[in-house]
């Protein structure tokens, strides 16, 4: 099972307790008061990390996108109350603000990171914020020059694989490895918000693990609810990433497909429980089960009134709980034996009852 460390010493391993990332993205809506509440709530929900997205109106879209005024989510298309450029500018987070959020995370004991969209943002995250990893968004998996630039920082890279063919994933991994960086984590991801269940293909987690056995494999979830990330944990996902909001009805891009605090707490607990329940491939009868044997298993019991001196037939005996007497496997050992004394109906047969 693949196992790697983040730069803060956190160990992430397939089939171990999953590392849960609350993807804040732009769900802070540019409001740092809201961002702080999101961080505090993510910590309270049991998340291991909060992740922002580092972009400005100059690093995420070209002029054409702003001219087309094209909004990614269906429910925000064809708006006339604001432009895409206005909302991108409003929802972006400055370096100063991002650094303040990283300090808050350090203060309360939750990991902090972000997805950069330019080399300058990579430099700030790696060199100033000292993040334990950099998350590369699915849209940049085929941005091989960008991947090589990040790799040269010699920082762990979490790489989302949405939008990409397996050959593109392999080329992305090779691009990072060629820079001498082997600290790679891969996330199975479907970049649809939300995806149809039949399109999620969680078994791709197993495919990625087979193709890249040296790297932990996780899951970046865009589905509604907690069932799918919980199932991913059952497949040994080492990382679970889920969008996080305080209110699904809040204005913004990703709130509707995000987990709210109630769901996120349920998700972290469910993933932890599932991972514990996976246990070992070795068959183990635990101490509690052994103690239950006496109450749950059966003993050899008299099926009717039995008299001393009679030779026991199978019809004279039956099997009932509790398991404090002779076990069922001894039934045919005592058939044909003589009774040393009378035995009442429904009484457990003792060894002393037999000659």
PDB file of N, CA and C in Angstrom, residues 56-103:
ATOM      1  N   UNK A  56      -6.694  35.285  -9.492  1.00  0.00           N
ATOM      2  CA  UNK A  56      -7.220  36.630  -9.663  1.00  0.00           C
ATOM      3  C   UNK A  56      -7.884  36.691 -11.027  1.00  0.00           C
ATOM      4  N   UNK A  57      -8.516  37.797 -11.322  1.00  0.00           N
ATOM      5  CA  UNK A  57      -9.180  37.907 -12.626  1.00  0.00           C
ATOM      6  C   UNK A  57      -8.173  37.864 -13.771  1.00  0.00           C
ATOM      7  N   UNK A  58      -6.887  38.093 -13.449  1.00  0.00           N
ATOM      8  CA  UNK A  58      -5.855  38.080 -14.486  1.00  0.00           C
ATOM      9  C   UNK A  58      -5.210  36.715 -14.679  1.00  0.00           C
ATOM     10  N   UNK A  59      -5.405  35.776 -13.729  1.00  0.00           N
ATOM     11  CA  UNK A  59      -4.702  34.495 -13.821  1.00  0.00           C
ATOM     12  C   UNK A  59      -5.609  33.319 -14.158  1.00  0.00           C
ATOM     13  N   UNK A  60      -6.920  33.533 -14.137  1.00  0.00           N
ATOM     14  CA  UNK A  60      -7.805  32.384 -14.358  1.00  0.00           C
ATOM     15  C   UNK A  60      -8.459  32.389 -15.738  1.00  0.00           C
ATOM     16  N   UNK A  61      -8.854  33.564 -16.259  1.00  0.00           N
ATOM     17  CA  UNK A  61      -9.533  33.627 -17.550  1.00  0.00           C
ATOM     18  C   UNK A  61      -8.846  34.630 -18.469  1.00  0.00           C
ATOM     19  N   UNK A  62      -8.975  34.370 -19.766  1.00  0.00           N
ATOM     20  CA  UNK A  62      -8.494  35.328 -20.761  1.00  0.00           C
ATOM     21  C   UNK A  62      -9.595  36.358 -21.056  1.00  0.00           C
ATOM     22  N   UNK A  63      -9.218  37.349 -21.840  1.00  0.00           N
ATOM     23  CA  UNK A  63     -10.145  38.426 -22.193  1.00  0.00           C
ATOM     24  C   UNK A  63     -11.393  37.881 -22.882  1.00  0.00           C
ATOM     25  N   UNK A  64     -11.220  36.845 -23.708  1.00  0.00           N
ATOM     26  CA  UNK A  64     -12.357  36.289 -24.456  1.00  0.00           C
ATOM     27  C   UNK A  64     -13.452  35.777 -23.527  1.00  0.00           C
ATOM     28  N   UNK A  65     -13.047  35.103 -22.450  1.00  0.00           N
ATOM     29  CA  UNK A  65     -14.047  34.553 -21.532  1.00  0.00           C
ATOM     30  C   UNK A  65     -14.855  35.685 -20.901  1.00  0.00           C
ATOM     31  N   UNK A  66     -14.167  36.754 -20.533  1.00  0.00           N
ATOM     32  CA  UNK A  66     -14.877  37.888 -19.943  1.00  0.00           C
ATOM     33  C   UNK A  66     -15.785  38.566 -20.962  1.00  0.00           C
ATOM     34  N   UNK A  67     -15.322  38.644 -22.196  1.00  0.00           N
ATOM     35  CA  UNK A  67     -16.159  39.243 -23.248  1.00  0.00           C
ATOM     36  C   UNK A  67     -17.403  38.395 -23.510  1.00  0.00           C
ATOM     37  N   UNK A  68     -17.223  37.068 -23.484  1.00  0.00           N
ATOM     38  CA  UNK A  68     -18.372  36.166 -23.671  1.00  0.00           C
ATOM     39  C   UNK A  68     -19.285  36.165 -22.447  1.00  0.00           C
ATOM     40  N   UNK A  69     -18.711  36.594 -21.286  1.00  0.00           N
ATOM     41  CA  UNK A  69     -19.449  36.637 -20.018  1.00  0.00           C
ATOM     42  C   UNK A  69     -20.059  35.268 -19.703  1.00  0.00           C
ATOM     43  N   UNK A  70     -19.226  34.224 -19.886  1.00  0.00           N
ATOM     44  CA  UNK A  70     -19.684  32.837 -19.773  1.00  0.00           C
ATOM     45  C   UNK A  70     -19.480  32.333 -18.349  1.00  0.00           C
ATOM     46  N   UNK A  71     -20.570  31.972 -17.708  1.00  0.00           N
ATOM     47  CA  UNK A  71     -20.506  31.441 -16.349  1.00  0.00           C
ATOM     48  C   UNK A  71     -20.515  29.916 -16.405  1.00  0.00           C
ATOM     49  N   UNK A  72     -19.683  29.307 -15.557  1.00  0.00           N
ATOM     50  CA  UNK A  72     -19.495  27.857 -15.640  1.00  0.00           C
ATOM     51  C   UNK A  72     -20.736  27.086 -15.217  1.00  0.00           C
ATOM     52  N   UNK A  73     -21.450  27.564 -14.210  1.00  0.00           N
ATOM     53  CA  UNK A  73     -22.600  26.819 -13.705  1.00  0.00           C
ATOM     54  C   UNK A  73     -23.880  27.289 -14.389  1.00  0.00           C
ATOM     55  N   UNK A  74     -24.760  26.336 -14.689  1.00  0.00           N
ATOM     56  CA  UNK A  74     -25.986  26.658 -15.429  1.00  0.00           C
ATOM     57  C   UNK A  74     -26.822  27.733 -14.746  1.00  0.00           C
ATOM     58  N   UNK A  75     -26.879  27.701 -13.410  1.00  0.00           N
ATOM     59  CA  UNK A  75     -27.775  28.626 -12.724  1.00  0.00           C
ATOM     60  C   UNK A  75     -27.208  30.045 -12.644  1.00  0.00           C
ATOM     61  N   UNK A  76     -26.003  30.253 -13.175  1.00  0.00           N
ATOM     62  CA  UNK A  76     -25.446  31.598 -13.190  1.00  0.00           C
ATOM     63  C   UNK A  76     -25.207  32.104 -14.610  1.00  0.00           C
ATOM     64  N   UNK A  77     -25.689  31.383 -15.606  1.00  0.00           N
ATOM     65  CA  UNK A  77     -25.505  31.828 -16.979  1.00  0.00           C
ATOM     66  C   UNK A  77     -26.534  32.905 -17.329  1.00  0.00           C
ATOM     67  N   UNK A  78     -26.147  33.709 -18.299  1.00  0.00           N
ATOM     68  CA  UNK A  78     -27.050  34.734 -18.824  1.00  0.00           C
ATOM     69  C   UNK A  78     -27.527  35.706 -17.747  1.00  0.00           C
ATOM     70  N   UNK A  79     -26.620  36.023 -16.827  1.00  0.00           N
ATOM     71  CA  UNK A  79     -26.952  37.010 -15.800  1.00  0.00           C
ATOM     72  C   UNK A  79     -26.808  38.408 -16.389  1.00  0.00           C
ATOM     73  N   UNK A  80     -27.629  39.328 -15.892  1.00  0.00           N
ATOM     74  CA  UNK A  80     -27.472  40.711 -16.323  1.00  0.00           C
ATOM     75  C   UNK A  80     -27.290  41.661 -15.148  1.00  0.00           C
ATOM     76  N   UNK A  81     -27.201  41.093 -13.922  1.00  0.00           N
ATOM     77  CA  UNK A  81     -27.032  41.962 -12.751  1.00  0.00           C
ATOM     78  C   UNK A  81     -25.559  42.153 -12.400  1.00  0.00           C
ATOM     79  N   UNK A  82     -24.679  41.384 -12.988  1.00  0.00           N
ATOM     80  CA  UNK A  82     -23.240  41.578 -12.826  1.00  0.00           C
ATOM     81  C   UNK A  82     -22.531  40.856 -13.958  1.00  0.00           C
ATOM     82  N   UNK A  83     -21.267  41.164 -14.149  1.00  0.00           N
ATOM     83  CA  UNK A  83     -20.480  40.497 -15.190  1.00  0.00           C
ATOM     84  C   UNK A  83     -19.596  39.445 -14.551  1.00  0.00           C
ATOM     85  N   UNK A  84     -19.119  38.522 -15.374  1.00  0.00           N
ATOM     86  CA  UNK A  84     -18.199  37.502 -14.884  1.00  0.00           C
ATOM     87  C   UNK A  84     -16.948  38.151 -14.297  1.00  0.00           C
ATOM     88  N   UNK A  85     -16.432  39.155 -14.958  1.00  0.00           N
ATOM     89  CA  UNK A  85     -15.220  39.799 -14.464  1.00  0.00           C
ATOM     90  C   UNK A  85     -15.449  40.428 -13.093  1.00  0.00           C
ATOM     91  N   UNK A  86     -16.606  41.004 -12.889  1.00  0.00           N
ATOM     92  CA  UNK A  86     -16.920  41.615 -11.587  1.00  0.00           C
ATOM     93  C   UNK A  86     -16.958  40.563 -10.481  1.00  0.00           C
ATOM     94  N   UNK A  87     -17.593  39.433 -10.762  1.00  0.00           N
ATOM     95  CA  UNK A  87     -17.732  38.423  -9.714  1.00  0.00           C
ATOM     96  C   UNK A  87     -16.411  37.714  -9.451  1.00  0.00           C
ATOM     97  N   UNK A  88     -15.596  37.490 -10.489  1.00  0.00           N
ATOM     98  CA  UNK A  88     -14.281  36.892 -10.298  1.00  0.00           C
ATOM     99  C   UNK A  88     -13.408  37.801  -9.455  1.00  0.00           C
ATOM    100  N   UNK A  89     -13.471  39.088  -9.746  1.00  0.00           N
ATOM    101  CA  UNK A  89     -12.694  40.055  -8.969  1.00  0.00           C
ATOM    102  C   UNK A  89     -13.156  40.071  -7.515  1.00  0.00           C
ATOM    103  N   UNK A  90     -14.456  39.998  -7.315  1.00  0.00           N
ATOM    104  CA  UNK A  90     -15.002  40.034  -5.958  1.00  0.00           C
ATOM    105  C   UNK A  90     -14.651  38.779  -5.171  1.00  0.00           C
ATOM    106  N   UNK A  91     -14.660  37.620  -5.834  1.00  0.00           N
ATOM    107  CA  UNK A  91     -14.451  36.344  -5.152  1.00  0.00           C
ATOM    108  C   UNK A  91     -12.974  35.976  -5.004  1.00  0.00           C
ATOM    109  N   UNK A  92     -12.074  36.699  -5.633  1.00  0.00           N
ATOM    110  CA  UNK A  92     -10.650  36.368  -5.521  1.00  0.00           C
ATOM    111  C   UNK A  92     -10.149  36.708  -4.124  1.00  0.00           C
ATOM    112  N   UNK A  93      -9.027  36.116  -3.754  1.00  0.00           N
ATOM    113  CA  UNK A  93      -8.445  36.328  -2.427  1.00  0.00           C
ATOM    114  C   UNK A  93      -7.006  36.809  -2.612  1.00  0.00           C
ATOM    115  N   UNK A  94      -6.661  37.877  -1.928  1.00  0.00           N
ATOM    116  CA  UNK A  94      -5.332  38.478  -2.086  1.00  0.00           C
ATOM    117  C   UNK A  94      -4.281  37.666  -1.338  1.00  0.00           C
ATOM    118  N   UNK A  95      -3.015  37.931  -1.643  1.00  0.00           N
ATOM    119  CA  UNK A  95      -1.929  37.248  -0.933  1.00  0.00           C
ATOM    120  C   UNK A  95      -1.993  37.555   0.564  1.00  0.00           C
ATOM    121  N   UNK A  96      -2.254  38.802   0.901  1.00  0.00           N
ATOM    122  CA  UNK A  96      -2.341  39.181   2.315  1.00  0.00           C
ATOM    123  C   UNK A  96      -3.456  38.409   3.013  1.00  0.00           C
ATOM    124  N   UNK A  97      -4.607  38.333   2.381  1.00  0.00           N
ATOM    125  CA  UNK A  97      -5.729  37.603   2.965  1.00  0.00           C
ATOM    126  C   UNK A  97      -5.424  36.115   3.075  1.00  0.00           C
ATOM    127  N   UNK A  98      -4.822  35.565   2.031  1.00  0.00           N
ATOM    128  CA  UNK A  98      -4.489  34.147   2.037  1.00  0.00           C
ATOM    129  C   UNK A  98      -3.505  33.829   3.155  1.00  0.00           C
ATOM    130  N   UNK A  99      -2.535  34.695   3.341  1.00  0.00           N
ATOM    131  CA  UNK A  99      -1.555  34.477   4.408  1.00  0.00           C
ATOM    132  C   UNK A  99      -2.227  34.545   5.773  1.00  0.00           C
ATOM    133  N   UNK A 100      -3.165  35.465   5.954  1.00  0.00           N
ATOM    134  CA  UNK A 100      -3.886  35.552   7.222  1.00  0.00           C
ATOM    135  C   UNK A 100      -4.676  34.270   7.487  1.00  0.00           C
ATOM    136  N   UNK A 101      -5.247  33.702   6.438  1.00  0.00           N
ATOM    137  CA  UNK A 101      -5.989  32.446   6.600  1.00  0.00           C
ATOM    138  C   UNK A 101      -5.040  31.303   6.980  1.00  0.00           C
ATOM    139  N   UNK A 102      -3.852  31.317   6.400  1.00  0.00           N
ATOM    140  CA  UNK A 102      -2.882  30.272   6.745  1.00  0.00           C
ATOM    141  C   UNK A 102      -2.463  30.384   8.204  1.00  0.00           C
ATOM    142  N   UNK A 103      -2.339  31.609   8.687  1.00  0.00           N
ATOM    143  CA  UNK A 103      -1.973  31.811  10.101  1.00  0.00           C
ATOM    144  C   UNK A 103      -3.082  31.331  11.023  1.00  0.00           C
TER     145      UNK A 103
END
